[in-house]
Every structure is written in structure tokens, then in C-alpha cells.
Amino acid sequence: MVWGGFPLNIKYYNFEEYLKEKHLDIFKNWFMTNITHNVENWKLTTDEVYDPTTYNLKEDITISEAKYYFGIGSTLSFDIYVSFSVSMIQEFSDLDYSKQFTTSRTFTFSLECELENGVQNLRIINVRRGRFERDSLARTTEVRLSDELVPIMTSEQVDYFAEIFLMEYYPDALFDEVSVPVVDIIKNSMRLEFYDSKLKTNIHGATFFEVTKGKIYNGDNELIDKTINEGTIIINRDVIENIGMYNNTAIHEAIHWFLHRKYFEMKKLLAPDDMKLVLSCNINEIDMPINNSSKNAKKWMEWQANRIAPHILMPTKTAYNVIQNIYDTIREEYPECRDASIMEKTIEAVSDFYGVSYSVAKIRAVELGFEQARGVYNYVDSIRIKPYSFPQGSLKANETYQISFSSFLNLLSGNVELAKLYIENKIIYCDGFVVKNSEQVRPFLQGNCLDETILNDVSKHCFKFISKRSVNTPADWINCLNFLCRTQGCNLEENICDLSDPKNQDIYETALAEISSDEEGILKSEKLSKDYAEFSSTLPASFGGTLKAHMDRRGYTEEKLEEQSWVSVRSISTYINDPNACPEIETVLALCIGLNLTLMFSLDLIKKAERNTSNLLRSVNYIHMELLTHYDDKNIVYWNLRLGKTKMKLIPSNAVAKKNMDF
């Protein structure tokens, strides 16, 4: 076991090495005290020396493979393998002769110590001959720690750790329907110092595991220099927006002290001159790490604190009754309200009761069996959509009815069947849903909004999608729904429309059977399907290669495309020849209309440009989509006249476009 993260000033590479240098006597003393009284038990006789008279313990004692177990406070419980090299002597007095034989024996030691400013009160709890697994001794209730003393925790154990925390510091929350007094727990039950102060702009909170110097706001709200003690939690007042964020961040830091203090104590022990022992928690979410390697230790700590905090603030054993009682009360108070609105009001009231964000209240409600909470407080393209309902059991854990506009574009670019329906106006994107545009539905469409009649059961008219999270940059995590102490914001989903799903198949077939009066749209969709089928398989994977292929198909030179798109020859040449070129969305759209590309080819080109410039699809809006779908045969002037009326950017966004449009 080699500790990662200690490139300099390493005193001991692992805990076993430390024990051998500092605490070898505890093993020697045990051996010399016990061996003569337990010869048979320890199996130290051999065929050569079957009745030893004396034993000599050699110096080459091996200590290896420590296995650690979770415990509250500073107590560290662990098993360790110790191999003793022993010289056994048998004397034959009648023959004035002695026989000597050297052998080794391995024992499993179970030990405990207090890991606080070094190893204190190291004590032997049990010893077994040979190598024994702890679980084989009916100690299966114990939770293992990694080699870096971070709990090895699964998603199924989140409640277990939350309940241990509450039992230690606020057991009332496990038996009574009460909110958790976060600051009181930190200051009085855990006896930690707690401050609202100033930290770096991307840091929400920090926990200090050693004494250091820093700046703290005093009672007069002045920022002063101060010695920050070990066992101090600081919340960044500059980034905390509401009580939900405040409580979640505070309990998040308290979990670090409760679960992860041993990690830092071990770090001080093995590498005392290493970096400052402060755990700062920034705005980035952490996925469950792949393994327990040293480089993942801090990722595990962040993931654990993120997951456990909501379960402490809203304990599983009591939160269900709180939510149900609030729901029943609101239902009685507002008998005319639709179900989704009742659930939305419930989430708001639960948020107030527990002092948590709407995100925490919603996700905990879903976890506790209130499936309809999935239909409230949803955000698409950073805008909260109306609450909606669906029959119980309609959605699996990874399914959703809502979809961002960029995800919808992605769907169309990879699904000819849906693209054809969209061009024929048989399905529409509306309010974050993809809805069949049938005679049955049209009376309930109000502009670009869905009527409550549809929202009362979106499963009847809206496609559902298999959803998976897609994050390209750390900044994408800001305000993510899954980071429960933050406000909600940007959509982070990629969506797949499984047309083999029986419900989706039903909606698809009814939309397909819808009679369309748009003869031009039908002819256009047939042309698109034919063109796309014949030509798409021959297109290169790169943006520049695809652009050149479309130019060749049209018979366009670079000069001709400049004339049609107002993108300069120099830029066109760069896009074709430089694989790292990064065009703006307005430039890509100008090239699409300059080449008169149909919808599928336009989306394909945008997606290929997106490999060089992230999130181009998110920049495509409804006006662009309308033009791509219905006006791909128009010229650049027509497009810019339409865009100018809506005060949108011209395409391309260069001086040529401004001059030609006389703006």
C-alpha cells in the first residue's frame, strides 16, 4: 500500500512501515509473553524440533496488509498480518545434544488505537494464527475503510451512514418529525468552530484539519487575520444564496469531519511536512469514482458528503410521514388544484419545513416513493417548465418526458423517422416536450405552451426518452439538479428516443397516421429521406471534410460558396483544411443556407462543428430551427431579413453581413 499525493517530504510510505519503526515492541512483547504458554495452539513444533526447549525471536519481523474498519471518532480499528521468524532449540540432556530449527509463523492481529496527533493507546484486541478474513469471524456488520482510511461506501449504504451521524449527534430526527438544527449540531454536539466568512469564489465551504492562519469576519463584519483551529468549518457567505444551500453546505462539511478526519490524521502521520490539511469543497459535482485508488480519495470524500447530506437533513425514517402529511393537508386546502400543482406546493412546503433546497426536497420525495414529484421543479434550457403528471409506474429511473431543445436537435439528426414527422409538422417541440400534433392535441396547444389538459397526463401525447447525463466541462456542473445544495439550472442530459417502447410506438403511429394539409412539407420530407439515405453514409467524420463533400455535391467553388454564404474564401479554406478550426454557430448556419442543405444535413454539419466548438447545438434556437426546417431553399438575404425582425444576430456575424443588409 503506497500513499498517493505525497511526492515530497514522505516520512513513511505506509502505516505498516510506521508501526514497524514506532510500535514493534507491542508485537515482540505479545509473542514472548504468549508463545511458551500456547505452543500447541500456535503450532510452533515441527518434525525436526518436536519438543522445543527455548525460542529465540529473530529481528526480521514482517508487518503487512493492514485492513481498516469504520468507527466513530478518533478510534481506528484494523487487522494486520505479522510474520515472526523464530529459532526453536530442542535439547537432549541424556545425549548432551541439541537440535535447532528456524521457521516463520504468520498471525492476524486485531488492534485498536486513537488516531489523533499520532497513534495513541495502541492495543491488541485479538490474535489468530495464520491469515484470517475479518468477516469470517462473524464481524460482517463492520464497514471497511480504504487504504487511505476513507469509508468504502455504496449507494445502498447512504442511509446507514446518515443514521449513524444522527444517532451520534441528533437522534430526535430518527424518531420525531422535526427539522435538523444544522448549526446547533456543528457547534454544540460536534463541538466544532463554525464561521460565515470569505473563501475563494469557487469554494462553498471548507473544513480545517490542522491549525492555520486565515481571515475571518468578526462580530463587526470586518475581515480580520485569525488563527483558524483544527476542527473549524467555514461557509462562504459570498456564494450561499439561500437557507437550503446554507444548510446543505454546512452539513456537507460536518460529514467531512465525521467520516474523513482519519484520512487527514494518517496524512499528518505519514507525511507531516505535506501541504496544508484543509478540505475545500468547490462548486463541481463528483460522480462516484471508479475505484478506491489513492488518486480518488478526495473524490470519494466529496461524493460521500454530497450523497449523505440530504439523508441527514431529511431522514428516511421520518421524512416519508412529513411529506405525506403535508401533501394531504394541501390537497384538502386546494381541492380544485390538479395533482401536479399539489405536488409542487408540497415540495415547496417540505423545503420550508426542513430548510433545504427545492432540489433536495424533490429528490428525497422521489427516493421515498412519491414518484409524481418527478414532474415538478424541472428545468429545461435553464427555464423551469410547468408541473406535469403521468400514471404511476410510467417512468423507469433513467427515463423522462422532458428534453432540451439541443437534445431534440440531436434526436432529429440521428433519427430519420422523427425528422420526417417534424418536417411534416406531425410532431412539435413545445414547453420542453415532444408532442404529437394531432387533431386531438391541437385544441390544447396555446402558442408554444401546453394546456393543463395535456399536462395532467403527458404520457398520452408526449414521447418519453431514455436519459443519460452528459457533462463536457466542470462549468457545466454549476446549478446542476443533482448537486443538491445548489440552485437548478442548465440541462445536462443526452436523450434517446426508443421507438420500440410500446407507449412511444403508439404515439409515433398515431402521429404518422395524422393527415397533413402541408403538401409541400410531405414532399420535402420525402426528398430529405432520399437524399440523406443516398449521401449520408459517404460523408467524412470531420467538419471540414463534410463541408467539402457538400461543396463538391453542389459543384461549388470556395468563391461560389462565399457569394452564397457571405463567409470569406479565407475562412472557408481554413475550415476545410484545419481540423482544429472552430466556427461560430452563425458561420455554420450561413454555410448551411449557402449550400441550401436540408434539415438532416444541416444538423449533421452543426454536430461535426460542435466537436471543435462545444455546445453549438444549444445555440440553435426556434427561429433557426424554423428556417432550417421550412426555408432551406431560401437565400442568405431572406434569412437575415427574418432574423433582423427578431433582433437576432445576422449570419454570418461579420462585417460583410452588416454591410450587405445595410445595418
mmCIF file of C-alpha atoms in Angstrom, residues 14-17 19-20 24 27 30 60-69 78-84 105-111 126-137 144:
data_model
loop_
_atom_site.group_PDB
_atom_site.id
_atom_site.type_symbol
_atom_site.label_atom_id
_atom_site.label_comp_id
_atom_site.label_asym_id
_atom_site.label_seq_id
_atom_site.Cartn_x
_atom_site.Cartn_y
_atom_site.Cartn_z
ATOM 1 C CA ASN A 14 2.530 3.302 4.588
ATOM 2 C CA PHE A 15 1.068 2.625 8.007
ATOM 3 C CA GLU A 16 2.742 -0.790 8.296
ATOM 4 C CA GLU A 17 6.155 0.838 7.912
ATOM 5 C CA LEU A 19 4.135 0.551 13.019
ATOM 6 C CA LYS A 20 7.320 -1.421 12.461
ATOM 7 C CA LEU A 24 7.356 -3.055 17.020
ATOM 8 C CA PHE A 27 4.245 -7.389 18.757
ATOM 9 C CA TRP A 30 2.963 -10.309 22.811
ATOM 10 C CA ASP A 60 13.211 -9.919 10.697
ATOM 11 C CA ILE A 61 9.587 -9.395 11.692
ATOM 12 C CA THR A 62 7.324 -8.592 8.714
ATOM 13 C CA ILE A 63 4.256 -6.371 9.133
ATOM 14 C CA SER A 64 1.942 -6.204 6.106
ATOM 15 C CA GLU A 65 -1.535 -5.777 4.619
ATOM 16 C CA ALA A 66 -3.397 -3.681 7.119
ATOM 17 C CA LYS A 67 -7.187 -3.729 6.732
ATOM 18 C CA TYR A 68 -9.107 -0.884 8.324
ATOM 19 C CA TYR A 69 -12.668 -0.642 9.678
ATOM 20 C CA PHE A 78 -7.689 -2.593 12.000
ATOM 21 C CA ASP A 79 -6.367 -6.065 11.213
ATOM 22 C CA ILE A 80 -2.753 -6.596 10.270
ATOM 23 C CA TYR A 81 -0.647 -9.589 9.292
ATOM 24 C CA VAL A 82 2.569 -10.117 11.266
ATOM 25 C CA SER A 83 5.130 -12.780 10.358
ATOM 26 C CA PHE A 84 7.624 -13.775 13.046
ATOM 27 C CA ARG A 105 4.669 -18.122 11.550
ATOM 28 C CA THR A 106 2.059 -15.581 10.485
ATOM 29 C CA PHE A 107 -0.575 -14.207 12.852
ATOM 30 C CA THR A 108 -3.522 -11.923 12.287
ATOM 31 C CA PHE A 109 -3.614 -9.152 14.880
ATOM 32 C CA SER A 110 -6.766 -7.144 15.519
ATOM 33 C CA LEU A 111 -5.796 -3.832 17.068
ATOM 34 C CA ASN A 126 -7.397 -10.367 19.372
ATOM 35 C CA VAL A 127 -4.833 -12.618 17.690
ATOM 36 C CA ARG A 128 -5.477 -15.559 15.362
ATOM 37 C CA ARG A 129 -2.969 -17.922 13.846
ATOM 38 C CA GLY A 130 -2.489 -17.567 10.095
ATOM 39 C CA ARG A 131 -4.285 -15.202 7.767
ATOM 40 C CA PHE A 132 -7.923 -14.605 8.668
ATOM 41 C CA GLU A 133 -10.564 -12.509 6.996
ATOM 42 C CA ARG A 134 -12.430 -10.356 9.488
ATOM 43 C CA ASP A 135 -15.808 -11.272 8.032
ATOM 44 C CA SER A 136 -15.136 -14.973 8.632
ATOM 45 C CA LEU A 137 -15.273 -14.211 12.341
ATOM 46 C CA ARG A 144 -14.267 -1.322 5.658
#
